Amino acid sequence: MRLLATLSLLAVIGCSPDNSENIDVSIPADAMTVLQKGTKFELLSLEPNESTEREAEGFHGYIELGSTFPNQAERERLTESLSASVSEHNGSVDACFIPRHGIRVRYGGKRHDFVICFQCSEIRWYIDDIGNQSILTSSSAQPVFDQVLSDASVALAKKD
């Protein structure tokens, strides 16, 4: 019992924002390569409520409100802002997942999907529909994502 309590305490200390030196605060190098060098870079606006037929509809269970294929300058802005947003994450984790943004890109013969919830500070990365890993983020990139979608006349999900 004492061992369990000690491990629990260590887990809490290791995840606290005050221990940020223990937290990798950069986007994984392989994810960054995909975002920078992949083809068919598509930015999606998502309805944050899961569809009723999760696997059959939408972008990893979320309804697509629309999408755009950003030009090179917009793509660089999106990638740089997302990388900065990940670097700014403070180590806290929310239990929710209410994504309003997504990125779909092809790289190395595979489809890479990033389902992004700036509200809950999490990005879920899928490779060919198989969950790869979660990446923690802050919300600082959301205005850039919203602006690129709005400039392309893509509807944004309503805020709660």
PDB file of C-alpha atoms in Angstrom:
ATOM      1  CA  MET A   1       0.000   0.000   0.000  1.00  0.00           C
ATOM      2  CA  ARG A   2       2.831   2.376   0.874  1.00  0.00           C
ATOM      3  CA  LEU A   3       4.494   1.636  -2.488  1.00  0.00           C
ATOM      4  CA  LEU A   4       1.273   2.493  -4.314  1.00  0.00           C
ATOM      5  CA  ALA A   5       0.974   5.782  -2.430  1.00  0.00           C
ATOM      6  CA  THR A   6       4.604   6.667  -3.205  1.00  0.00           C
ATOM      7  CA  LEU A   7       4.177   5.866  -6.916  1.00  0.00           C
ATOM      8  CA  SER A   8       0.991   7.946  -7.033  1.00  0.00           C
ATOM      9  CA  LEU A   9       2.768  10.890  -5.417  1.00  0.00           C
ATOM     10  CA  LEU A  10       5.666  10.608  -7.870  1.00  0.00           C
ATOM     11  CA  ALA A  11       3.243  10.542 -10.801  1.00  0.00           C
ATOM     12  CA  VAL A  12       1.544  13.727  -9.573  1.00  0.00           C
ATOM     13  CA  ILE A  13       4.861  15.499  -8.971  1.00  0.00           C
ATOM     14  CA  GLY A  14       6.157  14.406 -12.383  1.00  0.00           C
ATOM     15  CA  CYS A  15       3.072  15.829 -14.124  1.00  0.00           C
ATOM     16  CA  SER A  16       2.843  19.124 -12.304  1.00  0.00           C
ATOM     17  CA  PRO A  17       3.498  22.362 -14.185  1.00  0.00           C
ATOM     18  CA  ASP A  18       6.229  23.257 -11.668  1.00  0.00           C
ATOM     19  CA  ASN A  19       8.346  20.370 -12.947  1.00  0.00           C
ATOM     20  CA  SER A  20       8.391  21.574 -16.559  1.00  0.00           C
ATOM     21  CA  GLU A  21      12.060  20.619 -16.945  1.00  0.00           C
ATOM     22  CA  ASN A  22      10.917  16.965 -16.904  1.00  0.00           C
ATOM     23  CA  ILE A  23       8.393  17.481 -19.685  1.00  0.00           C
ATOM     24  CA  ASP A  24       9.304  17.225 -23.369  1.00  0.00           C
ATOM     25  CA  VAL A  25       7.901  20.508 -24.658  1.00  0.00           C
ATOM     26  CA  SER A  26       8.553  20.111 -28.332  1.00  0.00           C
ATOM     27  CA  ILE A  27       6.614  18.565 -31.130  1.00  0.00           C
ATOM     28  CA  PRO A  28       8.107  15.124 -31.916  1.00  0.00           C
ATOM     29  CA  ALA A  29      10.699  15.378 -34.693  1.00  0.00           C
ATOM     30  CA  ASP A  30       8.939  12.790 -36.854  1.00  0.00           C
ATOM     31  CA  ALA A  31       5.617  14.682 -36.526  1.00  0.00           C
ATOM     32  CA  MET A  32       7.354  17.923 -37.465  1.00  0.00           C
ATOM     33  CA  THR A  33       8.881  16.252 -40.542  1.00  0.00           C
ATOM     34  CA  VAL A  34       5.421  15.049 -41.591  1.00  0.00           C
ATOM     35  CA  LEU A  35       3.923  18.527 -41.135  1.00  0.00           C
ATOM     36  CA  GLN A  36       6.732  20.288 -42.970  1.00  0.00           C
ATOM     37  CA  LYS A  37       7.440  17.866 -45.822  1.00  0.00           C
ATOM     38  CA  GLY A  38       4.222  15.927 -46.382  1.00  0.00           C
ATOM     39  CA  THR A  39       1.987  16.425 -49.398  1.00  0.00           C
ATOM     40  CA  LYS A  40      -1.705  17.261 -49.686  1.00  0.00           C
ATOM     41  CA  PHE A  41      -1.724  19.284 -46.455  1.00  0.00           C
ATOM     42  CA  GLU A  42      -5.390  19.800 -45.551  1.00  0.00           C
ATOM     43  CA  LEU A  43      -6.697  21.887 -42.644  1.00  0.00           C
ATOM     44  CA  LEU A  44     -10.116  20.840 -41.333  1.00  0.00           C
ATOM     45  CA  SER A  45     -12.759  22.508 -39.214  1.00  0.00           C
ATOM     46  CA  LEU A  46     -14.510  19.968 -36.975  1.00  0.00           C
ATOM     47  CA  GLU A  47     -17.775  19.795 -35.075  1.00  0.00           C
ATOM     48  CA  PRO A  48     -16.553  18.890 -31.571  1.00  0.00           C
ATOM     49  CA  ASN A  49     -19.452  16.508 -30.848  1.00  0.00           C
ATOM     50  CA  GLU A  50     -18.706  12.936 -31.867  1.00  0.00           C
ATOM     51  CA  SER A  51     -20.903  11.561 -34.620  1.00  0.00           C
ATOM     52  CA  THR A  52     -23.194   8.671 -33.724  1.00  0.00           C
ATOM     53  CA  GLU A  53     -21.524   6.364 -36.237  1.00  0.00           C
ATOM     54  CA  ARG A  54     -17.983   7.052 -35.040  1.00  0.00           C
ATOM     55  CA  GLU A  55     -15.973   4.893 -37.440  1.00  0.00           C
ATOM     56  CA  ALA A  56     -18.133   5.375 -40.532  1.00  0.00           C
ATOM     57  CA  GLU A  57     -18.438   9.135 -40.521  1.00  0.00           C
ATOM     58  CA  GLY A  58     -16.183  12.135 -40.388  1.00  0.00           C
ATOM     59  CA  PHE A  59     -12.640  12.696 -39.268  1.00  0.00           C
ATOM     60  CA  HIS A  60     -11.905  10.125 -36.562  1.00  0.00           C
ATOM     61  CA  GLY A  61     -15.499  10.327 -35.415  1.00  0.00           C
ATOM     62  CA  TYR A  62     -15.935  14.092 -35.686  1.00  0.00           C
ATOM     63  CA  ILE A  63     -18.055  15.729 -38.380  1.00  0.00           C
ATOM     64  CA  GLU A  64     -16.124  17.831 -40.880  1.00  0.00           C
ATOM     65  CA  LEU A  65     -17.559  21.340 -41.207  1.00  0.00           C
ATOM     66  CA  GLY A  66     -15.231  22.051 -44.105  1.00  0.00           C
ATOM     67  CA  SER A  67     -11.598  22.123 -45.091  1.00  0.00           C
ATOM     68  CA  THR A  68      -8.985  24.007 -47.070  1.00  0.00           C
ATOM     69  CA  PHE A  69      -5.618  23.283 -48.637  1.00  0.00           C
ATOM     70  CA  PRO A  70      -3.426  26.137 -47.328  1.00  0.00           C
ATOM     71  CA  ASN A  71      -0.807  27.698 -49.573  1.00  0.00           C
ATOM     72  CA  GLN A  72       2.866  27.295 -48.608  1.00  0.00           C
ATOM     73  CA  ALA A  73       3.027  30.507 -46.537  1.00  0.00           C
ATOM     74  CA  GLU A  74      -0.136  29.570 -44.594  1.00  0.00           C
ATOM     75  CA  ARG A  75       1.145  26.045 -44.076  1.00  0.00           C
ATOM     76  CA  GLU A  76       4.400  27.357 -42.627  1.00  0.00           C
ATOM     77  CA  ARG A  77       2.438  29.714 -40.339  1.00  0.00           C
ATOM     78  CA  LEU A  78       0.212  26.840 -39.162  1.00  0.00           C
ATOM     79  CA  THR A  79       3.160  24.512 -38.553  1.00  0.00           C
ATOM     80  CA  GLU A  80       5.233  27.148 -36.765  1.00  0.00           C
ATOM     81  CA  SER A  81       2.318  28.238 -34.578  1.00  0.00           C
ATOM     82  CA  LEU A  82       1.503  24.617 -33.698  1.00  0.00           C
ATOM     83  CA  SER A  83       5.134  23.928 -32.805  1.00  0.00           C
ATOM     84  CA  ALA A  84       5.230  27.056 -30.619  1.00  0.00           C
ATOM     85  CA  SER A  85       1.923  26.053 -29.015  1.00  0.00           C
ATOM     86  CA  VAL A  86       3.349  22.653 -28.079  1.00  0.00           C
ATOM     87  CA  SER A  87       6.466  24.322 -26.666  1.00  0.00           C
ATOM     88  CA  GLU A  88       4.307  26.599 -24.507  1.00  0.00           C
ATOM     89  CA  HIS A  89       2.358  23.753 -22.895  1.00  0.00           C
ATOM     90  CA  ASN A  90       2.590  23.921 -19.105  1.00  0.00           C
ATOM     91  CA  GLY A  91       2.348  20.204 -18.317  1.00  0.00           C
ATOM     92  CA  SER A  92      -1.277  20.146 -17.176  1.00  0.00           C
ATOM     93  CA  VAL A  93      -3.707  17.704 -18.753  1.00  0.00           C
ATOM     94  CA  ASP A  94      -7.490  18.064 -19.029  1.00  0.00           C
ATOM     95  CA  ALA A  95      -9.784  15.039 -19.077  1.00  0.00           C
ATOM     96  CA  CYS A  96     -11.911  16.337 -21.965  1.00  0.00           C
ATOM     97  CA  PHE A  97     -11.386  16.032 -25.715  1.00  0.00           C
ATOM     98  CA  ILE A  98     -13.459  18.496 -27.766  1.00  0.00           C
ATOM     99  CA  PRO A  99     -11.538  18.945 -31.048  1.00  0.00           C
ATOM    100  CA  ARG A 100     -12.431  21.718 -33.464  1.00  0.00           C
ATOM    101  CA  HIS A 101      -9.446  21.401 -35.814  1.00  0.00           C
ATOM    102  CA  GLY A 102      -7.676  18.728 -37.792  1.00  0.00           C
ATOM    103  CA  ILE A 103      -4.776  18.339 -40.175  1.00  0.00           C
ATOM    104  CA  ARG A 104      -4.539  15.601 -42.784  1.00  0.00           C
ATOM    105  CA  VAL A 105      -1.270  15.149 -44.667  1.00  0.00           C
ATOM    106  CA  ARG A 106       0.394  12.405 -46.729  1.00  0.00           C
ATOM    107  CA  TYR A 107       3.975  11.439 -46.001  1.00  0.00           C
ATOM    108  CA  GLY A 108       5.998   8.313 -46.694  1.00  0.00           C
ATOM    109  CA  GLY A 109       3.077   6.627 -48.429  1.00  0.00           C
ATOM    110  CA  LYS A 110       0.911   6.992 -45.328  1.00  0.00           C
ATOM    111  CA  ARG A 111      -1.919   9.285 -44.239  1.00  0.00           C
ATOM    112  CA  HIS A 112      -1.181  11.254 -41.081  1.00  0.00           C
ATOM    113  CA  ASP A 113      -4.127  12.798 -39.245  1.00  0.00           C
ATOM    114  CA  PHE A 114      -3.796  15.222 -36.350  1.00  0.00           C
ATOM    115  CA  VAL A 115      -7.031  15.739 -34.392  1.00  0.00           C
ATOM    116  CA  ILE A 116      -6.529  18.947 -32.409  1.00  0.00           C
ATOM    117  CA  CYS A 117      -8.297  20.134 -29.275  1.00  0.00           C
ATOM    118  CA  PHE A 118      -6.885  23.484 -28.218  1.00  0.00           C
ATOM    119  CA  GLN A 119      -9.500  23.708 -25.439  1.00  0.00           C
ATOM    120  CA  CYS A 120      -8.286  20.499 -23.774  1.00  0.00           C
ATOM    121  CA  SER A 121      -4.611  20.919 -24.745  1.00  0.00           C
ATOM    122  CA  GLU A 122      -4.261  17.692 -26.724  1.00  0.00           C
ATOM    123  CA  ILE A 123      -3.420  16.591 -30.250  1.00  0.00           C
ATOM    124  CA  ARG A 124      -4.117  12.981 -31.239  1.00  0.00           C
ATOM    125  CA  TRP A 125      -1.895  11.757 -34.058  1.00  0.00           C
ATOM    126  CA  TYR A 126      -3.071   8.882 -36.261  1.00  0.00           C
ATOM    127  CA  ILE A 127      -1.151   7.101 -39.003  1.00  0.00           C
ATOM    128  CA  ASP A 128      -3.448   5.341 -41.490  1.00  0.00           C
ATOM    129  CA  ASP A 129      -6.277   5.447 -38.897  1.00  0.00           C
ATOM    130  CA  ILE A 130      -4.177   3.813 -36.162  1.00  0.00           C
ATOM    131  CA  GLY A 131      -3.589   5.913 -33.055  1.00  0.00           C
ATOM    132  CA  ASN A 132       0.093   6.759 -32.871  1.00  0.00           C
ATOM    133  CA  GLN A 133       0.475   9.134 -29.929  1.00  0.00           C
ATOM    134  CA  SER A 134      -0.913  12.150 -28.110  1.00  0.00           C
ATOM    135  CA  ILE A 135       0.903  15.460 -28.058  1.00  0.00           C
ATOM    136  CA  LEU A 136       0.174  18.126 -25.456  1.00  0.00           C
ATOM    137  CA  THR A 137      -0.309  21.713 -26.592  1.00  0.00           C
ATOM    138  CA  SER A 138      -1.443  25.131 -25.439  1.00  0.00           C
ATOM    139  CA  SER A 139      -4.203  27.114 -27.129  1.00  0.00           C
ATOM    140  CA  SER A 140      -1.946  29.810 -28.590  1.00  0.00           C
ATOM    141  CA  ALA A 141      -2.123  28.455 -32.172  1.00  0.00           C
ATOM    142  CA  GLN A 142      -5.925  28.441 -32.311  1.00  0.00           C
ATOM    143  CA  PRO A 143      -6.279  32.018 -33.660  1.00  0.00           C
ATOM    144  CA  VAL A 144      -3.920  31.181 -36.547  1.00  0.00           C
ATOM    145  CA  PHE A 145      -5.902  28.031 -37.386  1.00  0.00           C
ATOM    146  CA  ASP A 146      -9.200  29.910 -37.145  1.00  0.00           C
ATOM    147  CA  GLN A 147      -7.890  32.723 -39.369  1.00  0.00           C
ATOM    148  CA  VAL A 148      -6.707  30.370 -42.139  1.00  0.00           C
ATOM    149  CA  LEU A 149     -10.070  28.579 -42.088  1.00  0.00           C
ATOM    150  CA  SER A 150     -12.035  31.854 -42.034  1.00  0.00           C
ATOM    151  CA  ASP A 151      -9.967  33.314 -44.881  1.00  0.00           C
ATOM    152  CA  ALA A 152     -10.937  30.237 -46.930  1.00  0.00           C
ATOM    153  CA  SER A 153     -14.633  30.756 -46.010  1.00  0.00           C
ATOM    154  CA  VAL A 154     -14.705  27.525 -43.995  1.00  0.00           C
ATOM    155  CA  ALA A 155     -17.248  27.454 -41.158  1.00  0.00           C
ATOM    156  CA  LEU A 156     -15.877  27.260 -37.624  1.00  0.00           C
ATOM    157  CA  ALA A 157     -17.489  25.258 -34.836  1.00  0.00           C
ATOM    158  CA  LYS A 158     -19.475  27.313 -32.367  1.00  0.00           C
ATOM    159  CA  LYS A 159     -17.750  27.975 -29.049  1.00  0.00           C
ATOM    160  CA  ASP A 160     -19.404  26.643 -25.920  1.00  0.00           C
TER     161      ASP A 160
END
